Amino acid sequence: MSDSVPIQGFEGEEVKRERRLEEIRREAEKHRQLQVVGTRPSGAPFPKASAESGYYGIPLLKQAPWTWEIPLYFFVGGAAGAAAVVGAVADYTGADRELVQHARWIAAAGAVISPALLISDLGRPERFLTMLRVFKPQSPMSVGVWTLLGFSTAATAAAFAGFLRSRYGASMPVRVLENAGQAASLAFGLPFSNYTGVLIGATAIPVWNRSVGDLPLHFAASGLGAAVGILELMGHRKNRALQALGLGAALFETWEGLRIEGRSHSHLHPLKHGASGWVTRAGGVLSGPVPTGLRLASLFTSRKRSECLRRWAAFASIAGSLATRFGWIAAGKTSAQDWQEPLRPADALTESGA
Amino acid sequence: MSVTAFLTDSTLCIGCKACEVACKEWNGVSEDGLDWSGFSYDNTGAVGASTWRHVKFVEQAPTPGLGGNAEQASWTFSSDVCKHCENAGCLEACPTGSIVRTEFGGVFIQPDICNGCGYCVASCPFGVVERNPKDGRAFKCTFCYDRQKVGLQPACAKACPTESIKFGEIDTLRAEASRRLEELHARGMEDAVVYDPAQTSVGGTHAMFIVRGDPRAYNLPPAPEVPTVYLKKGWRSSALAAGLLLTGTLLAFLTDGRNSR
């Protein structure tokens, strides 16, 4: 058959379409498949799915659905746990009575606020109780909720007994309650101040699980900085032990910040870029270098000026601790949206030294 | 009771979404809204709280024998579902004991116990579990536990017109998967692979897939890890943090006591 053969009754566009059919047939006979382009739908060419581009860049992982209550709980719990430790140790080493009781009040306040925040996140109070039907050591959240329960009981008991003792004198039952409560709040406060690091570290979210070795230490230092800050704002700005602890926490946070900045793994991207990066960095600066500088400066100034500097260091540490928790949660959300990270092959994942 | 599994063969899938519809109807799953994704004919995107089966529309460069031979794109379809991991991150993370392993080997969220903490959502290496924002609890594929209980196959497998979704005893299906793979290779589809991450800490899944090309194009992660592998490092760091906090506080107060008195 030839292109030049006229077709009876066909003209113009119809002839062109008939010729196209002949073209398609020739193509199919020659190559066993068609190479030519047919219709182009509007919007073509479409993005292709591939090993490099994933499934159209749709995130593989899901974000943790946590709202503001959870990072705030991380902050409150961290500060309360560290305050309980500071209070108990201060008592055992014979520090002044007011400092001990103030630390207990902070711990007790945290012990009351923490479950309230969790219940607010869950939506209904009885939903909190379902966590108390099992204990699962392999679930950091289960371990955490039992730690919270023990800590809340102990910290409120210690604070209440301390209050009774200052008001009505030290009777035997009050002293027993106070000692037991304090010992237990020390024992529960130690894990309570940092378990949230394990909680987010043992998840599928890359920025969290790649940092699992750092997070508990980081969060413990953050909590200690906040607890010291709150105590200083309550008036303990002459206490040298608190100054030393605040300096220690700030130095650790400075080191932690430098560590994060010094590493360039792609999974740490949300800690350095975008909104979550800004919040994390602000948290790092406020809880690390700023209080370090202020506290060091306060060592070499007059008493009045020193107290003022320590007040500012306290503010910075508290704000820094708060920003750190919000920053890490936000970074986790950004990290879950990153479709590239979970699609990296196994050998590319193992080199990270979290 | 035998241990069961899905084998989803994407080389047989025609993208009809009967599995999605059957799943939604049988399980009473709510609608997703009518939103256009704007980048492909897949307007659902991913499995989630209201999508327990999801057909992926994977557009790739033309491959002979794989649908259309046009220059622009060829399609493969793959029906995605909860992987029902052998070591399931969601199950380990659940603080209420709501998520359990059924006698059929599937992972099941008991809706009357789930408290909506959302920890399973962040713990799933496949991004399957999701919290329903209206209800507050987490939802995912139940592996049609109710149907399996009375000896029926899951709704999606029953509705699948091409038997792309196969359901059966897990060892039989593993054998079936390798047999089918050989068959596909013999037909010239040498890029066909079975996705069943048995070498990772997930330890294999109860939902295996046969796909052509790199599984990453189907959003199937090459190295999924059950998050419990991070626990040891985490708790070690936690113990170190507790030790440092205690000794630091002791040192601070002991030296201070000596100086001020």
PDB file of N, CA and C in Angstrom, chain A residues 34 40 45-51 55-56 58 60-63 65-66 93-94 122 127 130-131 133-134 136 138-141 190 194 198-199 202-204 209-210 213 216 240-241 342-344 346, chain B residues 39 42 45 47 56-60 69 72 91-96 113 115 117 119 121-122 124-127 131 135 214 216-217 219 221-223 227 230-231 234 237-238 241-242 252-253 256 259 261:
ATOM      1  N   LEU A  34       5.593   0.384  19.254  1.00  0.00           N
ATOM      2  CA  LEU A  34       5.474   1.739  18.714  1.00  0.00           C
ATOM      3  C   LEU A  34       6.416   2.696  19.433  1.00  0.00           C
ATOM      4  N   ARG A  40      -0.827  13.556  23.749  1.00  0.00           N
ATOM      5  CA  ARG A  40      -0.178  14.089  24.949  1.00  0.00           C
ATOM      6  C   ARG A  40      -1.245  14.647  25.874  1.00  0.00           C
ATOM      7  N   PRO A  45       4.939  15.967  30.409  1.00  0.00           N
ATOM      8  CA  PRO A  45       5.189  14.649  30.956  1.00  0.00           C
ATOM      9  C   PRO A  45       4.991  14.603  32.464  1.00  0.00           C
ATOM     10  N   PHE A  46       4.473  13.486  32.947  1.00  0.00           N
ATOM     11  CA  PHE A  46       4.240  13.334  34.374  1.00  0.00           C
ATOM     12  C   PHE A  46       5.546  12.994  35.080  1.00  0.00           C
ATOM     13  N   PRO A  47       5.655  13.333  36.353  1.00  0.00           N
ATOM     14  CA  PRO A  47       6.850  12.915  37.080  1.00  0.00           C
ATOM     15  C   PRO A  47       6.885  11.397  37.153  1.00  0.00           C
ATOM     16  N   LYS A  48       8.047  10.830  37.064  1.00  0.00           N
ATOM     17  CA  LYS A  48       8.151   9.380  37.100  1.00  0.00           C
ATOM     18  C   LYS A  48       8.565   8.922  38.497  1.00  0.00           C
ATOM     19  N   ALA A  49       8.087   7.758  38.863  1.00  0.00           N
ATOM     20  CA  ALA A  49       8.535   7.159  40.112  1.00  0.00           C
ATOM     21  C   ALA A  49       9.814   6.389  39.808  1.00  0.00           C
ATOM     22  N   SER A  50      10.821   6.508  40.648  1.00  0.00           N
ATOM     23  CA  SER A  50      12.065   5.789  40.418  1.00  0.00           C
ATOM     24  C   SER A  50      12.770   5.597  41.745  1.00  0.00           C
ATOM     25  N   ALA A  51      13.866   4.823  41.694  1.00  0.00           N
ATOM     26  CA  ALA A  51      14.634   4.586  42.912  1.00  0.00           C
ATOM     27  C   ALA A  51      15.150   5.900  43.479  1.00  0.00           C
ATOM     28  N   TYR A  55       8.504   7.484  45.524  1.00  0.00           N
ATOM     29  CA  TYR A  55       7.156   7.459  44.980  1.00  0.00           C
ATOM     30  C   TYR A  55       6.644   8.891  44.914  1.00  0.00           C
ATOM     31  N   TYR A  56       7.013   9.613  43.877  1.00  0.00           N
ATOM     32  CA  TYR A  56       6.640  11.012  43.648  1.00  0.00           C
ATOM     33  C   TYR A  56       7.005  11.905  44.830  1.00  0.00           C
ATOM     34  N   ILE A  58       6.382  11.365  47.889  1.00  0.00           N
ATOM     35  CA  ILE A  58       5.410  11.291  48.991  1.00  0.00           C
ATOM     36  C   ILE A  58       6.143  10.718  50.205  1.00  0.00           C
ATOM     37  N   LEU A  60       7.446   8.640  53.147  1.00  0.00           N
ATOM     38  CA  LEU A  60       7.237   7.233  53.479  1.00  0.00           C
ATOM     39  C   LEU A  60       6.745   7.111  54.918  1.00  0.00           C
ATOM     40  N   LEU A  61       7.320   7.926  55.808  1.00  0.00           N
ATOM     41  CA  LEU A  61       6.998   7.813  57.231  1.00  0.00           C
ATOM     42  C   LEU A  61       5.850   8.754  57.594  1.00  0.00           C
ATOM     43  N   LYS A  62       5.259   8.470  58.757  1.00  0.00           N
ATOM     44  CA  LYS A  62       4.222   9.351  59.273  1.00  0.00           C
ATOM     45  C   LYS A  62       4.795  10.166  60.434  1.00  0.00           C
ATOM     46  N   GLN A  63       4.335  11.413  60.535  1.00  0.00           N
ATOM     47  CA  GLN A  63       4.775  12.266  61.635  1.00  0.00           C
ATOM     48  C   GLN A  63       4.155  11.799  62.946  1.00  0.00           C
ATOM     49  N   PRO A  65       1.960  12.421  65.846  1.00  0.00           N
ATOM     50  CA  PRO A  65       0.842  13.374  65.805  1.00  0.00           C
ATOM     51  C   PRO A  65       0.766  14.256  67.043  1.00  0.00           C
ATOM     52  N   TRP A  66       1.895  14.526  67.685  1.00  0.00           N
ATOM     53  CA  TRP A  66       1.868  15.225  68.970  1.00  0.00           C
ATOM     54  C   TRP A  66       1.736  16.727  68.795  1.00  0.00           C
ATOM     55  N   THR A  93      23.072  16.428 101.886  1.00  0.00           N
ATOM     56  CA  THR A  93      24.360  17.052 102.166  1.00  0.00           C
ATOM     57  C   THR A  93      24.220  18.224 103.124  1.00  0.00           C
ATOM     58  N   GLY A  94      23.011  18.412 103.654  1.00  0.00           N
ATOM     59  CA  GLY A  94      22.818  19.428 104.684  1.00  0.00           C
ATOM     60  C   GLY A  94      22.781  20.852 104.169  1.00  0.00           C
ATOM     61  N   LEU A 122      -4.050  13.283  74.988  1.00  0.00           N
ATOM     62  CA  LEU A 122      -4.826  12.073  74.674  1.00  0.00           C
ATOM     63  C   LEU A 122      -6.290  12.393  74.432  1.00  0.00           C
ATOM     64  N   ARG A 127      -8.214   7.717  79.082  1.00  0.00           N
ATOM     65  CA  ARG A 127      -7.237   7.180  78.135  1.00  0.00           C
ATOM     66  C   ARG A 127      -5.859   7.062  78.778  1.00  0.00           C
ATOM     67  N   THR A 130      -5.482   3.609  80.528  1.00  0.00           N
ATOM     68  CA  THR A 130      -5.224   2.393  79.747  1.00  0.00           C
ATOM     69  C   THR A 130      -3.734   2.058  79.709  1.00  0.00           C
ATOM     70  N   MET A 131      -2.900   3.069  79.946  1.00  0.00           N
ATOM     71  CA  MET A 131      -1.459   2.791  79.957  1.00  0.00           C
ATOM     72  C   MET A 131      -1.045   2.056  81.228  1.00  0.00           C
ATOM     73  N   ARG A 133      -2.539  -0.587  82.459  1.00  0.00           N
ATOM     74  CA  ARG A 133      -2.972  -1.990  82.490  1.00  0.00           C
ATOM     75  C   ARG A 133      -1.834  -2.939  82.162  1.00  0.00           C
ATOM     76  N   VAL A 134      -0.719  -2.410  81.618  1.00  0.00           N
ATOM     77  CA  VAL A 134       0.436  -3.268  81.331  1.00  0.00           C
ATOM     78  C   VAL A 134       1.730  -2.545  81.692  1.00  0.00           C
ATOM     79  N   LYS A 136       5.460  -2.649  79.917  1.00  0.00           N
ATOM     80  CA  LYS A 136       6.239  -3.238  78.827  1.00  0.00           C
ATOM     81  C   LYS A 136       7.641  -2.644  78.811  1.00  0.00           C
ATOM     82  N   GLN A 138       9.980  -3.074  76.865  1.00  0.00           N
ATOM     83  CA  GLN A 138      10.476  -2.760  75.520  1.00  0.00           C
ATOM     84  C   GLN A 138       9.835  -1.503  74.949  1.00  0.00           C
ATOM     85  N   SER A 139       8.869  -0.928  75.665  1.00  0.00           N
ATOM     86  CA  SER A 139       8.253   0.314  75.205  1.00  0.00           C
ATOM     87  C   SER A 139       8.681   1.467  76.110  1.00  0.00           C
ATOM     88  N   PRO A 140       9.507   2.395  75.611  1.00  0.00           N
ATOM     89  CA  PRO A 140       9.937   3.514  76.462  1.00  0.00           C
ATOM     90  C   PRO A 140       8.760   4.328  76.987  1.00  0.00           C
ATOM     91  N   MET A 141       7.647   4.333  76.252  1.00  0.00           N
ATOM     92  CA  MET A 141       6.508   5.095  76.751  1.00  0.00           C
ATOM     93  C   MET A 141       5.871   4.396  77.948  1.00  0.00           C
ATOM     94  N   LEU A 190      15.765  10.581  88.668  1.00  0.00           N
ATOM     95  CA  LEU A 190      16.934  10.375  87.798  1.00  0.00           C
ATOM     96  C   LEU A 190      16.527   9.893  86.404  1.00  0.00           C
ATOM     97  N   ASN A 194      15.399  12.232  82.053  1.00  0.00           N
ATOM     98  CA  ASN A 194      16.001  12.035  80.732  1.00  0.00           C
ATOM     99  C   ASN A 194      15.357  10.961  79.871  1.00  0.00           C
ATOM    100  N   VAL A 198      15.151   8.758  75.312  1.00  0.00           N
ATOM    101  CA  VAL A 198      15.012   7.388  74.805  1.00  0.00           C
ATOM    102  C   VAL A 198      13.683   7.248  74.073  1.00  0.00           C
ATOM    103  N   LEU A 199      12.657   7.903  74.632  1.00  0.00           N
ATOM    104  CA  LEU A 199      11.314   7.811  74.042  1.00  0.00           C
ATOM    105  C   LEU A 199      11.312   8.212  72.571  1.00  0.00           C
ATOM    106  N   ALA A 202      14.001   5.979  70.256  1.00  0.00           N
ATOM    107  CA  ALA A 202      13.645   4.631  69.801  1.00  0.00           C
ATOM    108  C   ALA A 202      12.387   4.678  68.952  1.00  0.00           C
ATOM    109  N   THR A 203      12.430   5.430  67.851  1.00  0.00           N
ATOM    110  CA  THR A 203      11.321   5.495  66.905  1.00  0.00           C
ATOM    111  C   THR A 203      11.881   5.298  65.498  1.00  0.00           C
ATOM    112  N   ALA A 204      10.988   5.355  64.515  1.00  0.00           N
ATOM    113  CA  ALA A 204      11.424   5.191  63.133  1.00  0.00           C
ATOM    114  C   ALA A 204      11.842   6.519  62.503  1.00  0.00           C
ATOM    115  N   ASN A 209      16.164   8.769  65.816  1.00  0.00           N
ATOM    116  CA  ASN A 209      16.830   7.500  66.133  1.00  0.00           C
ATOM    117  C   ASN A 209      18.328   7.539  65.828  1.00  0.00           C
ATOM    118  N   ARG A 210      18.766   8.438  64.953  1.00  0.00           N
ATOM    119  CA  ARG A 210      20.211   8.573  64.710  1.00  0.00           C
ATOM    120  C   ARG A 210      20.889   9.328  65.854  1.00  0.00           C
ATOM    121  N   GLY A 213      21.825   8.032  71.078  1.00  0.00           N
ATOM    122  CA  GLY A 213      22.891   7.998  72.085  1.00  0.00           C
ATOM    123  C   GLY A 213      23.125   9.347  72.740  1.00  0.00           C
ATOM    124  N   PRO A 216      19.313  11.344  75.582  1.00  0.00           N
ATOM    125  CA  PRO A 216      19.093  11.347  77.028  1.00  0.00           C
ATOM    126  C   PRO A 216      20.057  12.265  77.778  1.00  0.00           C
ATOM    127  N   ARG A 240      26.238  28.589  95.776  1.00  0.00           N
ATOM    128  CA  ARG A 240      27.368  28.266  94.892  1.00  0.00           C
ATOM    129  C   ARG A 240      27.214  26.899  94.240  1.00  0.00           C
ATOM    130  N   ALA A 241      26.540  25.981  94.960  1.00  0.00           N
ATOM    131  CA  ALA A 241      26.322  24.657  94.350  1.00  0.00           C
ATOM    132  C   ALA A 241      25.447  24.785  93.106  1.00  0.00           C
ATOM    133  N   PRO A 342      14.490   7.672  54.584  1.00  0.00           N
ATOM    134  CA  PRO A 342      14.236   6.229  54.775  1.00  0.00           C
ATOM    135  C   PRO A 342      14.478   5.387  53.526  1.00  0.00           C
ATOM    136  N   LEU A 343      14.679   6.028  52.377  1.00  0.00           N
ATOM    137  CA  LEU A 343      14.926   5.247  51.166  1.00  0.00           C
ATOM    138  C   LEU A 343      16.415   5.031  50.909  1.00  0.00           C
ATOM    139  N   ARG A 344      17.252   5.536  51.817  1.00  0.00           N
ATOM    140  CA  ARG A 344      18.684   5.309  51.647  1.00  0.00           C
ATOM    141  C   ARG A 344      19.009   3.848  51.907  1.00  0.00           C
ATOM    142  N   ALA A 346      20.964   0.393  53.124  1.00  0.00           N
ATOM    143  CA  ALA A 346      21.440   0.061  54.474  1.00  0.00           C
ATOM    144  C   ALA A 346      22.883   0.490  54.713  1.00  0.00           C
TER     145      ALA A 346
ATOM    146  N   PHE B  39      -0.352  15.161  40.559  1.00  0.00           N
ATOM    147  CA  PHE B  39       0.871  14.703  39.908  1.00  0.00           C
ATOM    148  C   PHE B  39       0.738  13.316  39.309  1.00  0.00           C
ATOM    149  N   ASP B  42      -2.966   8.759  40.961  1.00  0.00           N
ATOM    150  CA  ASP B  42      -3.138   8.333  42.343  1.00  0.00           C
ATOM    151  C   ASP B  42      -3.518   9.550  43.173  1.00  0.00           C
ATOM    152  N   GLY B  45      -2.495   8.788  47.669  1.00  0.00           N
ATOM    153  CA  GLY B  45      -1.163   9.102  48.173  1.00  0.00           C
ATOM    154  C   GLY B  45      -0.492   8.009  48.964  1.00  0.00           C
ATOM    155  N   VAL B  47      -1.088   4.803  52.405  1.00  0.00           N
ATOM    156  CA  VAL B  47      -1.952   4.184  53.407  1.00  0.00           C
ATOM    157  C   VAL B  47      -1.995   5.075  54.638  1.00  0.00           C
ATOM    158  N   LYS B  56      -0.879   1.958  44.541  1.00  0.00           N
ATOM    159  CA  LYS B  56       0.105   2.921  44.042  1.00  0.00           C
ATOM    160  C   LYS B  56       0.124   2.870  42.523  1.00  0.00           C
ATOM    161  N   PHE B  57       0.178   4.040  41.909  1.00  0.00           N
ATOM    162  CA  PHE B  57       0.261   4.145  40.455  1.00  0.00           C
ATOM    163  C   PHE B  57       1.684   4.562  40.124  1.00  0.00           C
ATOM    164  N   VAL B  58       2.509   3.603  39.796  1.00  0.00           N
ATOM    165  CA  VAL B  58       3.920   3.903  39.605  1.00  0.00           C
ATOM    166  C   VAL B  58       4.189   4.128  38.124  1.00  0.00           C
ATOM    167  N   GLU B  59       4.450   5.382  37.769  1.00  0.00           N
ATOM    168  CA  GLU B  59       4.727   5.713  36.377  1.00  0.00           C
ATOM    169  C   GLU B  59       6.221   5.646  36.137  1.00  0.00           C
ATOM    170  N   GLN B  60       6.589   4.867  35.130  1.00  0.00           N
ATOM    171  CA  GLN B  60       8.014   4.662  34.877  1.00  0.00           C
ATOM    172  C   GLN B  60       8.298   4.830  33.397  1.00  0.00           C
ATOM    173  N   ASN B  69       3.599   1.382  25.360  1.00  0.00           N
ATOM    174  CA  ASN B  69       4.929   1.601  24.846  1.00  0.00           C
ATOM    175  C   ASN B  69       5.123   3.045  24.419  1.00  0.00           C
ATOM    176  N   GLN B  72       6.035   8.595  26.888  1.00  0.00           N
ATOM    177  CA  GLN B  72       5.928   9.333  28.145  1.00  0.00           C
ATOM    178  C   GLN B  72       6.053   8.471  29.390  1.00  0.00           C
ATOM    179  N   LEU B  91       3.803  -2.570  67.548  1.00  0.00           N
ATOM    180  CA  LEU B  91       3.416  -3.488  68.622  1.00  0.00           C
ATOM    181  C   LEU B  91       4.346  -3.325  69.832  1.00  0.00           C
ATOM    182  N   GLU B  92       5.647  -3.232  69.562  1.00  0.00           N
ATOM    183  CA  GLU B  92       6.603  -3.093  70.664  1.00  0.00           C
ATOM    184  C   GLU B  92       6.404  -1.758  71.380  1.00  0.00           C
ATOM    185  N   ALA B  93       6.101  -0.706  70.613  1.00  0.00           N
ATOM    186  CA  ALA B  93       6.023   0.634  71.197  1.00  0.00           C
ATOM    187  C   ALA B  93       4.754   0.862  71.997  1.00  0.00           C
ATOM    188  N   CYS B  94       3.679   0.180  71.630  1.00  0.00           N
ATOM    189  CA  CYS B  94       2.366   0.450  72.230  1.00  0.00           C
ATOM    190  C   CYS B  94       2.410   0.347  73.756  1.00  0.00           C
ATOM    191  N   PRO B  95       2.100   1.441  74.483  1.00  0.00           N
ATOM    192  CA  PRO B  95       2.200   1.405  75.944  1.00  0.00           C
ATOM    193  C   PRO B  95       0.965   0.831  76.627  1.00  0.00           C
ATOM    194  N   THR B  96      -0.099   0.569  75.862  1.00  0.00           N
ATOM    195  CA  THR B  96      -1.336   0.094  76.475  1.00  0.00           C
ATOM    196  C   THR B  96      -1.556  -1.404  76.285  1.00  0.00           C
ATOM    197  N   ILE B 113      -8.997  -0.534  73.287  1.00  0.00           N
ATOM    198  CA  ILE B 113      -7.919  -0.322  74.255  1.00  0.00           C
ATOM    199  C   ILE B 113      -7.022   0.836  73.840  1.00  0.00           C
ATOM    200  N   ASN B 115      -5.361   4.159  73.204  1.00  0.00           N
ATOM    201  CA  ASN B 115      -5.647   5.439  73.862  1.00  0.00           C
ATOM    202  C   ASN B 115      -5.204   6.631  73.028  1.00  0.00           C
ATOM    203  N   CYS B 117      -2.126   7.530  71.943  1.00  0.00           N
ATOM    204  CA  CYS B 117      -0.900   8.231  72.323  1.00  0.00           C
ATOM    205  C   CYS B 117      -0.052   8.579  71.108  1.00  0.00           C
ATOM    206  N   TYR B 119       2.323   6.889  69.720  1.00  0.00           N
ATOM    207  CA  TYR B 119       3.711   6.421  69.701  1.00  0.00           C
ATOM    208  C   TYR B 119       3.935   5.389  68.601  1.00  0.00           C
ATOM    209  N   VAL B 121       2.617   5.463  65.738  1.00  0.00           N
ATOM    210  CA  VAL B 121       2.708   6.191  64.467  1.00  0.00           C
ATOM    211  C   VAL B 121       4.172   6.506  64.165  1.00  0.00           C
ATOM    212  N   ALA B 122       4.883   6.994  65.198  1.00  0.00           N
ATOM    213  CA  ALA B 122       6.285   7.349  65.000  1.00  0.00           C
ATOM    214  C   ALA B 122       7.182   6.117  64.984  1.00  0.00           C
ATOM    215  N   CYS B 124       6.482   3.146  63.386  1.00  0.00           N
ATOM    216  CA  CYS B 124       6.305   2.252  62.249  1.00  0.00           C
ATOM    217  C   CYS B 124       7.313   2.596  61.156  1.00  0.00           C
ATOM    218  N   PRO B 125       8.222   1.671  60.814  1.00  0.00           N
ATOM    219  CA  PRO B 125       9.230   1.980  59.788  1.00  0.00           C
ATOM    220  C   PRO B 125       8.652   2.062  58.382  1.00  0.00           C
ATOM    221  N   PHE B 126       7.375   1.711  58.215  1.00  0.00           N
ATOM    222  CA  PHE B 126       6.748   1.775  56.896  1.00  0.00           C
ATOM    223  C   PHE B 126       5.717   2.906  56.803  1.00  0.00           C
ATOM    224  N   GLY B 127       5.553   3.677  57.875  1.00  0.00           N
ATOM    225  CA  GLY B 127       4.606   4.784  57.848  1.00  0.00           C
ATOM    226  C   GLY B 127       3.185   4.341  57.595  1.00  0.00           C
ATOM    227  N   ARG B 131      -2.935   8.276  63.285  1.00  0.00           N
ATOM    228  CA  ARG B 131      -3.978   8.627  64.243  1.00  0.00           C
ATOM    229  C   ARG B 131      -5.112   9.298  63.481  1.00  0.00           C
ATOM    230  N   ASP B 135     -11.121  11.040  65.761  1.00  0.00           N
ATOM    231  CA  ASP B 135     -11.407  10.035  66.775  1.00  0.00           C
ATOM    232  C   ASP B 135     -10.298  10.010  67.836  1.00  0.00           C
ATOM    233  N   ASP B 214      13.345  -1.243  41.113  1.00  0.00           N
ATOM    234  CA  ASP B 214      13.777  -0.968  42.477  1.00  0.00           C
ATOM    235  C   ASP B 214      12.562  -0.739  43.378  1.00  0.00           C
ATOM    236  N   ARG B 216      12.263   0.898  45.850  1.00  0.00           N
ATOM    237  CA  ARG B 216      12.197   2.265  46.364  1.00  0.00           C
ATOM    238  C   ARG B 216      11.219   3.126  45.567  1.00  0.00           C
ATOM    239  N   ALA B 217      11.036   2.788  44.271  1.00  0.00           N
ATOM    240  CA  ALA B 217      10.078   3.545  43.463  1.00  0.00           C
ATOM    241  C   ALA B 217       8.653   3.329  43.966  1.00  0.00           C
ATOM    242  N   ASN B 219       8.043   3.294  47.220  1.00  0.00           N
ATOM    243  CA  ASN B 219       8.166   3.735  48.617  1.00  0.00           C
ATOM    244  C   ASN B 219       8.343   2.560  49.576  1.00  0.00           C
ATOM    245  N   PRO B 221      10.987   0.819  51.773  1.00  0.00           N
ATOM    246  CA  PRO B 221      12.329   1.157  52.247  1.00  0.00           C
ATOM    247  C   PRO B 221      13.296  -0.015  52.129  1.00  0.00           C
ATOM    248  N   PRO B 222      14.538   0.245  51.688  1.00  0.00           N
ATOM    249  CA  PRO B 222      15.495  -0.840  51.526  1.00  0.00           C
ATOM    250  C   PRO B 222      16.016  -1.387  52.860  1.00  0.00           C
ATOM    251  N   ALA B 223      15.982  -0.562  53.910  1.00  0.00           N
ATOM    252  CA  ALA B 223      16.533  -1.021  55.188  1.00  0.00           C
ATOM    253  C   ALA B 223      15.616  -0.620  56.339  1.00  0.00           C
ATOM    254  N   PRO B 227      12.224  -0.130  65.676  1.00  0.00           N
ATOM    255  CA  PRO B 227      12.906   0.850  66.531  1.00  0.00           C
ATOM    256  C   PRO B 227      13.455   0.286  67.843  1.00  0.00           C
ATOM    257  N   TYR B 230      17.172   0.485  68.770  1.00  0.00           N
ATOM    258  CA  TYR B 230      17.841   1.675  69.314  1.00  0.00           C
ATOM    259  C   TYR B 230      17.771   1.729  70.834  1.00  0.00           C
ATOM    260  N   LEU B 231      17.024   0.788  71.449  1.00  0.00           N
ATOM    261  CA  LEU B 231      16.776   0.872  72.893  1.00  0.00           C
ATOM    262  C   LEU B 231      18.047   0.764  73.721  1.00  0.00           C
ATOM    263  N   GLY B 234      20.003   3.841  73.738  1.00  0.00           N
ATOM    264  CA  GLY B 234      19.251   4.881  74.423  1.00  0.00           C
ATOM    265  C   GLY B 234      19.284   4.729  75.930  1.00  0.00           C
ATOM    266  N   SER B 237      22.669   5.446  77.418  1.00  0.00           N
ATOM    267  CA  SER B 237      22.876   6.892  77.528  1.00  0.00           C
ATOM    268  C   SER B 237      22.061   7.465  78.687  1.00  0.00           C
ATOM    269  N   SER B 238      20.854   6.922  78.864  1.00  0.00           N
ATOM    270  CA  SER B 238      20.008   7.374  79.967  1.00  0.00           C
ATOM    271  C   SER B 238      20.648   7.071  81.320  1.00  0.00           C
ATOM    272  N   ALA B 241      23.469   9.425  81.835  1.00  0.00           N
ATOM    273  CA  ALA B 241      22.955  10.749  82.182  1.00  0.00           C
ATOM    274  C   ALA B 241      22.547  10.789  83.647  1.00  0.00           C
ATOM    275  N   ALA B 242      21.864   9.725  84.108  1.00  0.00           N
ATOM    276  CA  ALA B 242      21.437   9.674  85.510  1.00  0.00           C
ATOM    277  C   ALA B 242      22.650   9.656  86.439  1.00  0.00           C
ATOM    278  N   ALA B 252      28.720  19.052  93.596  1.00  0.00           N
ATOM    279  CA  ALA B 252      28.427  20.481  93.723  1.00  0.00           C
ATOM    280  C   ALA B 252      28.049  20.827  95.159  1.00  0.00           C
ATOM    281  N   PHE B 253      27.177  20.010  95.763  1.00  0.00           N
ATOM    282  CA  PHE B 253      26.720  20.340  97.108  1.00  0.00           C
ATOM    283  C   PHE B 253      27.759  20.004  98.166  1.00  0.00           C
ATOM    284  N   ASP B 256      30.413  22.693  98.059  1.00  0.00           N
ATOM    285  CA  ASP B 256      29.821  23.935  98.528  1.00  0.00           C
ATOM    286  C   ASP B 256      29.674  23.909 100.039  1.00  0.00           C
ATOM    287  N   ASN B 259      32.899  24.684 101.735  1.00  0.00           N
ATOM    288  CA  ASN B 259      33.345  26.066 101.615  1.00  0.00           C
ATOM    289  C   ASN B 259      32.550  27.023 102.484  1.00  0.00           C
ATOM    290  N   ARG B 261      30.715  26.493 105.198  1.00  0.00           N
ATOM    291  CA  ARG B 261      30.543  26.344 106.630  1.00  0.00           C
ATOM    292  C   ARG B 261      31.794  26.582 107.433  1.00  0.00           C
TER     293      ARG B 261
END
